[in-house]
Amino acid sequence: MCSLYYCFGNHLFLTWMIFVPTYSYTL
């Protein structure tokens, strides 16, 4: 089981990697 900080940071990183290309593509 990973630490809360690591899990939260990893989740934000994955969301950022998915959201940014999609958002920039729609623009």
Coordinates of C-alpha atoms in Angstrom, one line a residue:
M1 CA 0.0 0.0 0.0
C2 CA 1.4 3.3 -1.1
S3 CA 1.4 6.6 0.9
L4 CA -1.5 9.0 0.4
Y5 CA 0.9 11.7 -0.9
Y6 CA 2.3 9.3 -3.5
C7 CA -1.1 8.0 -4.7
F8 CA -2.5 11.5 -4.9
G9 CA 0.5 12.9 -6.8
N10 CA 0.4 9.9 -9.2
H11 CA -3.3 10.4 -9.8
L12 CA -2.8 14.1 -10.6
F13 CA 0.0 13.2 -12.9
L14 CA -2.1 10.7 -14.9
T15 CA -5.0 13.0 -15.0
W16 CA -2.8 15.8 -16.3
M17 CA -1.2 13.6 -19.0
I18 CA -4.7 12.7 -20.2
F19 CA -6.5 16.1 -19.8
V20 CA -3.9 18.4 -21.3
P21 CA -3.5 16.7 -24.7
T22 CA -7.3 16.3 -25.0
Y23 CA -7.9 19.9 -24.0
S24 CA -5.3 21.3 -26.3
Y25 CA -6.6 19.1 -29.1
T26 CA -10.2 20.5 -28.8
L27 CA -8.8 24.0 -29.0

